[in-house]
Amino acid sequence: MSDNWDASKPILQIENLSISFFTRLGEIPAVMDFSCNVMAGEAMGLVGESGCGKSTVALAVMRDLGKNGRIVGGSIKFKGRDLTNMSQEELRHLRGSEMAMIYQEPMASLNPAMKIGAQLAEVPMIHQGMGKTDAWALARQIVADVRLPDPDRILNAYPHQLSGGQQQRIVIAMALMSKPALLILDEPTTALDVTVEAGIVDLVKDLGTKYGTSMLFISHNLGLILDVCDRLCVMYSGEAVETGNVREVFSTMRHPYTQALFRSIPLPSADKNASPLIAIPGNFPLPHERPNGCNFGPRCDYFEKGRCNAQDIPMSAVPNGDRHASRCLKWSEIDWAAPPALRTQKPKTPIGPVVLKMEDLKKYYSTGGGAFGGGAKKVVKANETLSFEAHEGETLAIVGESGCGKSTFAKVLMGLETATSGSIMLFDERVQSTPIQKRNTDTVSSVQMVFQNPFDTLNPSMSVGRQIIRALEVFKIGADDAAREARMLDLLDLVKLPRAFANRMPRQLSGGQKQRVGIARAFAGGAKVVVADEPVSALDVSVQAAVTDLLMDIQRENKTTLLFISHDLSIVRYLSDRVMVMYLGHVVEMGTTDQVFQPPYHPYTEALLSAVPIADPKVTRKRIVLQGDIPSAVNPPPGCPFQTRCRWKTQVAGGLCDTQMPPLRTLAGGHQIKCHLDDKILAEMEPVIKMA
């Protein structure tokens, strides 16, 4: 940071910023009249739904809007200098040295053909003219700073030889090589597991303190913003709608959009039957469809015609607040403590007989030892002795980090893979060795899957209606085209999409709408068991609430068994009846949601729960950041699979954890834990999450 900078002034000052993109259709305003200040050493959070302009603001600060993007009004001042008037040469000196940006996808920021050390050393060599030896020494020090094990090995590795979490740490290290005064982070943890995310978040906070770096942290995860940031700016449709101290905004919000966001996220107090989430009604307005007056007006519970849509609405200060402001005419008239009028209690789905039973399921893969198939064969143990049962009308959540075997077991159940050993009983049929091509139509239609990414599962050249009818044809449902057409329209009703969407192409749909089409297609054959593999992780929180609510409604109506695969424990806590925790192919804990979310925990479950960011200032949680990555399934550790990362290992006598696989023990109420810990120690475990 420059020595002569006055720390009492904002290091980044954005005033009345307007950004437009110029296309063949004309000018599309992306950001309007946006203002925000970041003080020295301060972390500012930018939150809002996809398309609200968060990343556009970040790219404008870096002056990287591409050919079509243009700043059409306002100013961006960095240390008092206006970035909008700088030449490309001046910007080159600033970028990477005094200002740096960390993107969402780490592999897009790394050169796959260069070793990590060379990529890191390049930064001070270019920006500061540092010699090669000194630059490599600095690179090694920064790699150690971002808590990567064995820095020398990492420096000599290529990007593809690192895990996602390690790659993201390298990108953070690269951004910090020149000790920038301002660090912009654009959804830096979206693709990472919660345990890795917790480590990255702690790292970012510590490094910010160590180097005195100011941060602009972009995220749609309000819990993360509470963990990382001092201040917050909520954006909606290109405008800042509320800004202030993070804890103040979270506990005394003064804009209807901020309130609506909080009502759509599963805080610990949410209950799918007694107090279901409330999705924000309507859709986000496209830039050319913005209403007059308040942009949020058409979706707002407090909208007043003739007042809220009569004029442009300025930001107004909230008295007695810490620089707290709201873009709402009625904020002082609203009863913010009143319970929501829309929330309705829903009946609990009755749990029926067992429809799916897995016993001692194993799935091993054999891989060649060398690049061209030579060398010794290796075995990947993806699933080890999986045993569980699922009931009609039940939601069973399967949680764990990437690489724990969640998706592998789903593929075996679907028939995309066959089991190595063990059995799967689906209704009254054994299917563990029957690939999908050899399964009868009834079996295929009764077990369906909703995938993580709705963009990849739809045919871009086929209309929505045609894709659903195609599924009906495959499942031999409907006597003729007219009957299938009628059933397709019923399915659109089921997923709460307008019937007119039947003629739309996938590109004309939002992410949440595409996911609804995926769900409609999954239920086309009257599916009784639905495997939902991270079905809401790619969606905004408000859309997430609508899609989870939809799945619950369909389950109540059809008595569907839902296997919900997720690493988002907030959603799991909200909608699951039972939870199965997996680690390195093993089931390490299983029980009802209340049992799994309250002590005694398996040590791995305890670490998972402590890593979940919760957007509630009244909640305190114990921090347990796991060291190291999940071990390789090719070379699992001896004894307990979790022993290499377990903080309780020293409590077990005789080195049992290192040598013996723990037995699966059944505690009170059918709660199962695979652990060597003594009953007395388990009984004394403290809750990770506490309400104030």
XYZ file of C-alpha atoms in Angstrom:
692
model
C 0.000 0.000 0.000
C 1.330 3.463 -0.807
C 2.975 5.074 2.240
C 1.423 8.473 1.581
C -2.200 7.267 1.506
C -4.530 8.789 4.134
C -6.212 5.793 5.827
C -9.196 7.938 6.863
C -10.299 8.208 3.208
C -11.868 5.389 1.170
C -9.302 3.329 -0.723
C -12.018 2.574 -3.301
C -14.714 5.158 -3.963
C -17.449 4.305 -6.488
C -19.845 7.189 -7.123
C -23.024 7.100 -9.251
C -21.523 4.417 -11.488
C -23.556 3.451 -14.576
C -22.443 0.659 -16.923
C -24.052 -0.405 -20.201
C -23.404 -3.139 -22.733
C -23.817 -2.224 -26.392
C -25.212 -4.982 -28.602
C -26.998 -5.261 -31.943
C -30.230 -4.692 -30.028
C -28.924 -1.381 -28.699
C -27.786 -0.229 -25.273
C -28.496 -2.562 -22.328
C -28.016 -0.841 -18.948
C -26.420 -3.323 -16.521
C -25.616 -1.079 -13.542
C -27.274 2.255 -12.699
C -26.305 4.973 -10.230
C -24.250 2.577 -8.083
C -22.263 4.013 -5.170
C -20.080 2.198 -2.632
C -16.982 3.008 -0.533
C -14.319 0.629 0.760
C -12.079 1.957 3.535
C -8.455 0.915 4.075
C -8.273 -2.570 5.642
C -12.048 -3.033 5.322
C -13.882 -5.991 3.739
C -16.997 -5.005 1.783
C -19.468 -7.684 0.712
C -21.535 -7.411 -2.481
C -24.605 -9.677 -2.480
C -27.626 -10.263 -4.716
C -29.089 -12.711 -7.218
C -27.362 -13.703 -10.466
C -27.630 -10.910 -13.007
C -27.889 -8.089 -10.462
C -24.582 -6.552 -11.564
C -22.134 -7.708 -8.834
C -19.479 -9.092 -11.188
C -20.007 -6.206 -13.643
C -19.057 -3.742 -10.870
C -15.936 -5.820 -10.054
C -14.885 -5.959 -13.714
C -15.460 -2.200 -14.015
C -13.093 -1.614 -11.079
C -10.479 -3.732 -12.886
C -11.412 -1.891 -16.143
C -12.005 -5.240 -17.828
C -15.543 -4.951 -19.263
C -14.630 -6.350 -22.691
C -15.424 -4.795 -26.062
C -19.157 -4.334 -25.472
C -19.090 -2.981 -21.927
C -18.730 0.724 -21.260
C -18.851 2.996 -18.212
C -21.469 5.590 -19.213
C -21.602 7.625 -16.016
C -20.044 8.175 -12.606
C -16.526 7.563 -11.349
C -14.365 4.847 -9.760
C -11.559 6.275 -7.638
C -8.737 4.104 -6.323
C -6.582 5.950 -3.778
C -8.068 9.192 -5.062
C -7.202 8.541 -8.743
C -10.066 8.104 -11.214
C -9.684 4.709 -12.923
C -12.159 5.670 -15.665
C -9.702 8.227 -17.088
C -6.544 6.092 -16.925
C -4.631 4.910 -19.978
C -4.066 1.190 -20.618
C -0.404 1.645 -19.630
C -1.332 3.156 -16.233
C -3.913 0.402 -15.645
C -1.309 -2.279 -16.440
C 0.889 -0.939 -13.626
C -2.020 -1.028 -11.160
C -3.497 -4.431 -12.047
C -1.734 -7.294 -10.332
C 0.395 -4.963 -8.206
C -1.927 -2.621 -6.272
C -5.251 -4.214 -7.319
C -5.834 -7.922 -7.840
C -8.858 -10.108 -8.606
C -9.633 -13.725 -7.715
C -12.179 -15.401 -9.999
C -14.759 -18.095 -9.353
C -13.116 -20.833 -11.433
C -9.453 -21.306 -10.411
C -8.468 -23.372 -13.486
C -9.474 -20.468 -15.752
C -6.828 -18.316 -13.999
C -3.948 -20.801 -14.221
C -1.829 -21.706 -17.241
C -2.075 -25.511 -17.604
C 1.321 -25.717 -19.342
C 3.338 -23.840 -16.678
C 4.520 -25.049 -13.299
C 2.957 -23.317 -10.296
C 6.262 -21.795 -9.146
C 6.908 -20.159 -12.522
C 3.380 -18.697 -12.613
C 3.754 -17.210 -9.133
C 7.297 -15.881 -9.637
C 6.201 -14.171 -12.857
C 4.093 -11.635 -10.878
C 6.885 -9.818 -8.939
C 9.298 -10.247 -11.883
C 6.899 -8.342 -14.183
C 5.477 -5.802 -11.719
C 8.505 -5.101 -9.509
C 11.454 -6.115 -11.680
C 12.472 -8.674 -9.039
C 15.231 -11.187 -9.824
C 14.321 -14.824 -10.497
C 15.874 -16.214 -7.294
C 14.155 -13.674 -5.047
C 10.848 -14.150 -6.901
C 10.948 -17.940 -6.379
C 11.821 -17.433 -2.686
C 8.830 -15.082 -2.327
C 6.620 -17.603 -4.158
C 7.660 -20.314 -1.696
C 6.917 -18.036 1.278
C 3.433 -17.100 -0.064
C 2.600 -20.781 -0.775
C 3.418 -21.493 2.879
C 1.285 -18.447 3.870
C -1.773 -19.913 2.119
C -1.271 -23.084 4.212
C -0.408 -25.507 1.447
C 1.570 -28.572 2.592
C 5.046 -29.279 1.136
C 5.577 -25.935 -0.699
C 8.511 -27.292 -2.741
C 6.379 -30.070 -4.240
C 3.564 -27.596 -4.986
C 5.918 -25.136 -6.745
C 7.096 -27.920 -9.069
C 3.592 -29.225 -9.812
C 1.328 -28.404 -12.753
C -2.215 -27.079 -12.044
C -3.918 -30.382 -12.974
C -1.930 -32.161 -10.244
C -3.678 -30.120 -7.520
C -7.171 -30.432 -6.059
C -9.779 -27.671 -6.538
C -9.126 -26.259 -3.067
C -5.356 -26.240 -3.655
C -5.800 -24.532 -7.042
C -7.925 -21.815 -5.417
C -5.242 -21.259 -2.761
C -2.643 -20.856 -5.523
C -4.838 -18.258 -7.254
C -5.114 -16.407 -3.910
C -1.322 -16.663 -3.497
C -0.847 -15.234 -7.001
C -3.134 -12.298 -6.201
C -1.164 -11.616 -2.996
C 2.332 -11.850 -4.538
C 2.552 -8.055 -4.871
C 0.743 -7.396 -1.550
C -2.059 -5.438 -3.264
C -3.966 -2.696 -1.452
C -7.287 -3.950 -2.895
C -8.311 -7.550 -3.457
C -11.529 -8.344 -5.375
C -12.930 -11.851 -4.814
C -15.707 -12.964 -7.186
C -17.487 -16.017 -5.681
C -14.082 -17.542 -4.774
C -15.513 -20.623 -2.994
C -18.635 -21.524 -5.020
C -17.269 -24.768 -6.484
C -15.569 -25.936 -3.278
C -16.625 -28.248 -0.444
C -17.730 -26.579 2.800
C -14.643 -27.879 4.629
C -12.318 -26.410 1.967
C -14.444 -23.241 1.893
C -14.017 -22.816 5.663
C -10.237 -23.037 5.280
C -10.215 -20.542 2.379
C -12.443 -18.087 4.301
C -10.207 -18.203 7.389
C -7.185 -17.809 5.139
C -8.617 -14.748 3.342
C -9.489 -13.084 6.687
C -6.040 -13.776 8.170
C -4.168 -12.597 5.080
C -6.323 -9.458 4.905
C -5.270 -8.669 8.476
C -1.617 -9.615 7.892
C -1.146 -7.508 4.750
C -3.695 -4.765 5.573
C -5.505 -5.583 2.334
C -8.932 -4.064 1.608
C -11.433 -6.475 0.064
C -14.451 -6.400 -2.205
C -16.018 -9.830 -1.619
C -18.753 -10.896 -4.075
C -21.021 -13.758 -3.050
C -24.639 -14.920 -3.038
C -23.926 -16.821 0.200
C -25.054 -14.542 3.041
C -23.442 -16.775 5.667
C -20.027 -16.302 4.044
C -20.536 -12.537 3.923
C -21.219 -12.557 7.686
C -18.015 -14.571 8.266
C -15.723 -12.458 6.087
C -17.014 -8.899 5.746
C -17.273 -5.772 7.898
C -19.744 -4.016 5.611
C -22.343 -5.069 3.086
C -23.959 -3.763 -0.078
C -27.106 -5.556 -1.299
C -27.710 -5.223 -5.059
C -30.883 -5.760 -7.062
C -31.246 -5.316 -10.820
C -28.221 -3.053 -11.275
C -28.771 -0.876 -8.191
C -27.558 -0.829 -4.596
C -30.706 -1.226 -2.486
C -29.261 -1.452 1.029
C -25.847 -0.851 2.512
C -24.414 -0.762 6.030
C -22.553 -2.657 8.738
C -22.996 -6.426 8.119
C -24.356 -7.326 11.558
C -26.627 -4.277 11.576
C -28.131 -5.084 8.155
C -28.561 -8.764 9.085
C -30.343 -8.006 12.356
C -32.188 -4.752 11.425
C -32.684 -4.913 7.639
C -34.482 -1.942 6.120
C -35.198 -2.991 2.530
C -37.922 -5.469 1.429
C -35.487 -7.255 -0.923
C -32.995 -7.926 1.888
C -35.883 -9.246 4.015
C -37.086 -11.441 1.120
C -33.564 -12.889 0.664
C -33.429 -13.886 4.343
C -36.872 -15.487 4.182
C -35.715 -17.708 1.318
C -32.597 -19.149 2.997
C -32.728 -22.144 5.357
C -31.569 -20.751 8.715
C -31.434 -23.270 11.625
C -34.933 -22.199 12.733
C -36.567 -23.129 9.368
C -38.826 -26.201 9.197
C -40.191 -27.592 5.915
C -43.613 -28.262 7.469
C -44.103 -25.693 10.271
C -42.270 -22.710 8.743
C -41.400 -23.403 5.082
C -39.105 -21.097 3.143
C -40.744 -18.304 1.172
C -39.476 -17.917 -2.382
C -39.496 -14.396 -3.807
C -42.551 -14.222 -6.129
C -42.126 -13.431 -9.829
C -38.894 -13.255 -11.769
C -35.865 -11.001 -11.828
C -36.496 -8.226 -14.438
C -34.368 -8.244 -17.582
C -32.494 -4.955 -18.185
C -34.938 -3.808 -20.918
C -37.990 -4.778 -18.812
C -37.226 -2.819 -15.646
C -40.353 -1.183 -14.180
C -40.813 2.494 -13.413
C -39.790 3.630 -9.951
C -38.612 0.838 -7.646
C -37.058 -2.079 -9.565
C -38.187 -4.496 -6.844
C -41.778 -3.146 -6.889
C -43.471 -5.976 -8.891
C -42.138 -8.599 -6.413
C -42.538 -6.579 -3.201
C -45.063 -7.335 -0.422
C -45.229 -3.635 0.484
C -45.667 -2.180 -3.032
C -47.972 0.857 -3.236
C -49.193 1.771 -6.715
C -48.873 5.451 -7.627
C -46.138 5.915 -5.047
C -43.491 3.219 -5.435
C -43.691 3.355 -9.260
C -44.031 7.150 -9.640
C -40.372 8.230 -9.543
C -36.762 7.087 -9.316
C -36.029 6.225 -5.703
C -32.828 7.553 -4.105
C -30.823 5.933 -1.307
C -31.822 7.438 2.053
C -29.905 7.246 5.336
C -31.273 5.126 8.187
C -30.873 7.214 11.379
C -28.599 5.954 14.184
C -27.029 3.419 11.823
C -23.395 2.802 10.905
C -23.527 4.356 7.394
C -26.774 2.375 6.952
C -28.890 3.387 3.913
C -31.903 1.967 2.024
C -33.401 2.534 -1.441
C -37.018 2.287 -0.234
C -39.663 4.997 0.206
C -41.508 3.041 2.886
C -38.721 1.621 5.063
C -39.731 3.741 8.084
C -43.429 2.691 7.775
C -42.936 -1.082 7.560
C -43.322 -3.300 10.648
C -40.103 -5.285 10.195
C -40.836 -7.567 13.163
C -44.212 -8.771 11.791
C -44.301 -12.454 10.736
C -44.724 -13.104 6.997
C -48.330 -13.280 5.853
C -47.608 -15.849 3.120
C -46.123 -18.618 5.275
C -48.506 -21.567 5.513
C -48.034 -24.776 7.450
C -47.910 -27.894 5.312
C -48.806 -31.475 6.247
C -45.944 -33.861 6.997
C -45.520 -36.548 4.341
C -46.389 -39.928 5.930
C -43.443 -42.343 5.804
C -44.399 -45.638 4.141
C -42.772 -49.068 3.648
C -39.173 -49.693 2.501
C -38.835 -49.186 -1.276
C -35.027 -49.290 -1.589
C -32.564 -51.449 0.320
C -28.792 -51.588 -0.166
C -26.727 -54.265 1.548
C -22.902 -54.314 1.640
C -22.682 -52.521 -1.710
C -19.145 -52.188 -3.073
C -18.031 -50.377 -6.207
C -14.378 -50.638 -7.256
C -12.812 -49.280 -10.427
C -9.677 -50.722 -11.989
C -7.235 -48.246 -13.531
C -4.088 -48.716 -15.597
C -0.826 -47.795 -13.889
C 0.879 -45.927 -16.737
C -0.113 -43.143 -19.129
C -0.584 -45.685 -21.950
C -2.090 -48.491 -19.870
C 1.239 -50.042 -18.829
C 2.402 -50.635 -15.268
C 0.583 -52.212 -12.373
C -3.201 -52.018 -12.194
C -4.640 -49.906 -9.377
C -8.011 -50.235 -7.688
C -10.147 -47.198 -6.835
C -12.402 -48.090 -3.908
C -15.254 -45.641 -4.588
C -17.871 -47.310 -2.349
C -17.122 -49.650 0.574
C -19.867 -51.830 2.118
C -22.742 -49.351 1.827
C -25.857 -50.492 3.701
C -29.051 -48.484 4.165
C -32.757 -48.482 3.389
C -35.112 -45.729 2.188
C -38.873 -45.552 2.729
C -41.791 -44.339 0.620
C -42.354 -40.577 1.085
C -39.016 -40.108 2.868
C -36.207 -37.658 2.133
C -32.834 -39.270 2.796
C -29.913 -36.869 2.469
C -26.459 -38.139 1.510
C -23.694 -35.705 2.504
C -19.922 -35.591 2.335
C -17.046 -33.925 0.514
C -16.244 -34.374 -3.192
C -14.669 -37.767 -3.731
C -16.497 -39.499 -0.857
C -18.520 -41.742 -3.221
C -21.940 -40.008 -3.198
C -22.332 -39.760 -6.980
C -20.813 -43.222 -7.596
C -23.495 -44.911 -5.515
C -26.147 -42.860 -7.387
C -24.759 -44.110 -10.733
C -24.953 -47.728 -9.523
C -28.542 -47.224 -8.366
C -29.483 -45.666 -11.724
C -27.850 -48.513 -13.661
C -25.206 -46.260 -15.242
C -22.655 -48.475 -13.426
C -22.937 -52.004 -12.017
C -21.948 -52.980 -8.475
C -18.718 -54.876 -7.733
C -20.506 -56.801 -4.959
C -23.453 -56.497 -2.571
C -27.131 -56.068 -3.406
C -29.661 -53.341 -4.262
C -33.302 -54.235 -3.738
C -35.574 -51.771 -5.570
C -39.182 -52.532 -4.642
C -39.045 -56.326 -5.120
C -36.337 -56.479 -7.788
C -32.556 -56.903 -7.438
C -30.886 -54.370 -9.750
C -27.221 -54.161 -8.618
C -25.924 -56.050 -11.674
C -28.426 -54.840 -14.282
C -27.148 -51.949 -16.428
C -29.729 -49.398 -17.535
C -29.843 -50.792 -21.107
C -31.113 -54.135 -19.747
C -33.598 -52.760 -17.210
C -37.263 -52.897 -18.125
C -39.123 -49.638 -18.842
C -41.045 -49.728 -15.536
C -37.801 -49.947 -13.518
C -36.171 -47.111 -15.497
C -39.206 -44.830 -15.165
C -39.597 -45.535 -11.430
C -36.034 -44.369 -10.584
C -35.085 -41.018 -12.070
C -32.400 -38.414 -11.490
C -32.338 -34.606 -11.231
C -28.833 -33.386 -12.009
C -26.725 -30.591 -10.544
C -26.388 -28.472 -13.645
C -29.683 -27.847 -15.487
C -27.766 -26.251 -18.411
C -26.061 -29.533 -19.391
C -29.090 -31.825 -19.173
C -31.376 -30.187 -21.741
C -31.059 -30.488 -25.517
C -30.424 -26.906 -26.729
C -32.070 -27.570 -30.121
C -35.334 -29.030 -28.783
C -38.270 -27.108 -27.273
C -39.174 -27.632 -23.601
C -42.433 -29.409 -24.454
C -40.748 -31.718 -26.965
C -38.118 -32.774 -24.404
C -40.804 -33.782 -21.886
C -42.840 -35.591 -24.604
C -39.667 -37.457 -25.635
C -39.414 -38.824 -22.055
C -43.100 -39.864 -22.199
C -42.433 -41.718 -25.482
C -39.446 -43.546 -23.967
C -41.533 -44.551 -20.931
C -44.419 -45.629 -23.257
C -46.882 -43.286 -21.509
C -49.971 -42.045 -23.378
C -51.963 -43.834 -26.072
C -51.301 -41.216 -28.740
C -49.703 -37.800 -29.404
C -52.713 -35.912 -27.997
C -52.584 -37.846 -24.715
C -48.830 -37.207 -24.390
C -49.328 -33.511 -25.168
C -51.962 -33.302 -22.377
C -49.671 -35.151 -19.930
C -46.783 -32.789 -20.826
C -48.951 -29.744 -19.997
C -49.953 -31.397 -16.691
C -46.255 -31.853 -15.871
C -45.588 -28.152 -16.557
C -48.425 -27.385 -14.115
C -46.829 -29.765 -11.597
C -43.523 -27.835 -11.643
C -45.370 -24.476 -11.654
C -44.230 -23.340 -15.111
C -46.629 -21.526 -17.472
C -47.992 -23.820 -20.215
C -46.722 -21.324 -22.815
C -43.178 -22.472 -21.895
C -43.823 -25.675 -23.880
C -42.813 -23.784 -27.046
C -39.743 -22.114 -25.556
C -36.167 -23.196 -26.205
C -33.834 -23.881 -23.233
C -31.788 -20.720 -23.974
C -34.905 -18.636 -23.250
C -35.155 -19.999 -19.683
C -33.411 -18.953 -16.460
C -31.405 -21.483 -14.414
C -34.293 -22.105 -12.014
C -36.754 -22.592 -14.882
C -34.392 -25.082 -16.572
C -34.115 -27.026 -13.332
C -37.939 -27.191 -13.161
C -37.985 -28.678 -16.690
C -35.443 -31.266 -15.484
C -37.741 -32.118 -12.560
C -40.798 -32.345 -14.879
C -38.877 -34.760 -17.093
C -37.797 -36.852 -14.081
C -41.447 -37.228 -13.024
C -42.713 -37.912 -16.569
C -42.822 -41.670 -15.941
C -44.377 -41.389 -12.481
C -41.028 -41.817 -10.711
C -41.258 -43.332 -7.235
C -37.580 -42.851 -6.310
C -35.824 -39.634 -7.355
C -32.092 -39.135 -6.917
C -31.448 -35.389 -6.699
C -27.692 -34.841 -7.158
C -26.930 -31.307 -5.882
C -30.099 -30.044 -7.650
C -30.021 -26.508 -6.224
C -26.303 -25.732 -5.792
C -26.148 -23.861 -9.136
C -29.192 -21.700 -8.305
C -29.737 -18.403 -6.477
C -31.031 -18.599 -2.902
C -34.526 -17.360 -3.830
C -34.772 -19.840 -6.748
C -33.314 -22.523 -4.460
C -36.208 -21.976 -2.038
C -38.770 -22.312 -4.845
C -37.192 -25.507 -6.260
C -36.829 -27.238 -2.849
C -40.415 -26.270 -1.995
C -41.529 -27.697 -5.350
C -39.739 -31.006 -4.663
C -41.440 -31.195 -1.252
C -44.893 -30.478 -2.765
C -44.423 -33.168 -5.432
C -43.250 -35.579 -2.734
C -46.404 -34.932 -0.661
C -48.580 -35.492 -3.727
C -46.830 -38.568 -5.172
C -45.310 -40.148 -2.014
C -41.927 -39.963 -3.738
C -38.781 -41.238 -2.054
C -36.148 -38.515 -2.429
C -32.430 -39.284 -2.188
C -30.956 -35.807 -1.834
C -27.201 -35.646 -2.480
C -25.684 -32.402 -1.236
C -22.760 -30.770 0.529
C -24.984 -27.860 1.649
C -25.886 -28.855 5.189
C -28.270 -25.901 5.627
C -30.574 -27.267 2.888
C -30.100 -30.813 4.238
C -31.151 -29.767 7.724
C -34.227 -28.049 6.305
C -35.666 -30.762 4.077
C -34.325 -34.185 5.079
C -35.947 -36.761 7.364
C -32.792 -38.845 7.704
C -29.135 -38.115 6.936
C -26.335 -40.419 5.789
C -22.792 -39.018 6.120
C -20.180 -40.520 3.784
C -16.401 -40.320 3.903
C -14.041 -42.041 1.466
C -16.653 -44.605 0.364
C -17.858 -45.453 3.889
C -21.055 -44.534 5.740
C -19.596 -42.975 8.918
C -22.865 -41.742 10.462
C -26.560 -42.290 9.887
C -29.675 -41.202 11.733
C -32.630 -38.858 11.782
C -31.853 -35.207 10.984
C -32.158 -34.252 14.662
C -29.772 -37.043 15.692
C -27.104 -36.115 13.129
C -27.312 -32.351 13.800
C -27.022 -32.724 17.599
C -24.218 -34.360 19.603
C -22.949 -37.021 19.796
C -21.424 -36.606 16.359
C -18.987 -38.615 14.311
C -15.817 -36.438 14.334
C -16.228 -35.899 10.570
C -19.862 -34.778 10.918
C -18.745 -32.392 13.685
C -16.175 -30.832 11.311
C -18.734 -30.597 8.473
C -21.255 -28.795 10.715
C -18.645 -26.362 12.031
C -17.767 -25.385 8.455
C -21.303 -24.387 7.410
C -21.640 -20.591 7.089
C -24.880 -19.448 8.789
C -26.397 -16.051 7.975
C -27.637 -15.381 11.485
C -25.713 -13.126 13.934
C -27.508 -14.850 16.843
C -25.884 -18.202 16.027
C -22.423 -19.064 17.338
C -20.505 -22.054 16.078
C -17.323 -23.809 17.058
C -14.641 -23.557 14.358
C -12.983 -26.846 13.394
C -11.012 -26.409 10.188
C -9.925 -29.784 8.785
C -6.257 -30.035 7.852
C -5.292 -31.744 4.606
C -7.399 -33.090 1.753
C -9.611 -36.172 1.613
C -7.203 -39.129 0.985
C -7.081 -40.914 -2.367
C -9.502 -43.809 -2.908
C -6.617 -45.587 -4.690
C -4.519 -45.554 -1.529
C -6.852 -45.167 1.487
C -5.256 -44.924 4.946
C -5.163 -48.058 7.131
C -7.615 -48.373 10.014
C -10.253 -45.649 10.230
C -10.620 -43.780 6.896
C -10.873 -40.423 8.760
C -7.878 -40.901 11.087
C -5.497 -38.723 9.003
C -7.644 -35.608 9.703
C -9.353 -36.431 13.020
C -8.906 -34.128 16.030
C -10.243 -36.796 18.434
C -7.702 -39.487 17.453
C -5.554 -38.948 20.573
C -8.573 -39.826 22.769
C -8.497 -43.450 21.519
C -6.047 -45.755 23.350
C -3.788 -48.358 21.769
C -3.494 -46.822 18.277
C -6.770 -48.497 17.225
C -7.554 -45.702 14.752
C -4.321 -46.415 12.830
C -4.836 -50.150 12.514
C -8.497 -51.196 12.783
C -11.604 -50.235 10.838
C -14.130 -48.999 13.446
C -17.348 -51.019 13.856
C -20.690 -49.408 12.934
C -22.248 -48.891 16.379
C -25.933 -48.287 17.045
C -26.667 -45.660 19.704
C -30.042 -44.630 21.170
C -32.946 -44.372 18.715
C -31.173 -46.256 15.899
C -28.465 -43.561 15.490
C -25.406 -45.218 13.865
C -21.767 -44.048 14.108
C -18.635 -45.737 12.697
C -16.047 -44.636 15.283
C -13.657 -45.998 17.959
C -14.486 -43.202 20.440
C -15.654 -44.369 23.854
C -19.367 -43.972 24.761
C -18.350 -41.668 27.642
C -16.484 -39.276 25.280
C -19.363 -39.292 22.791
C -21.823 -38.453 25.583
C -19.731 -35.402 26.601
C -19.558 -33.881 23.093
C -20.697 -30.249 22.918
C -22.996 -28.803 20.220
C -21.141 -27.172 17.313
C -23.994 -24.746 16.535
C -25.596 -22.761 19.365
C -28.457 -20.266 19.230
C -27.926 -17.152 21.377
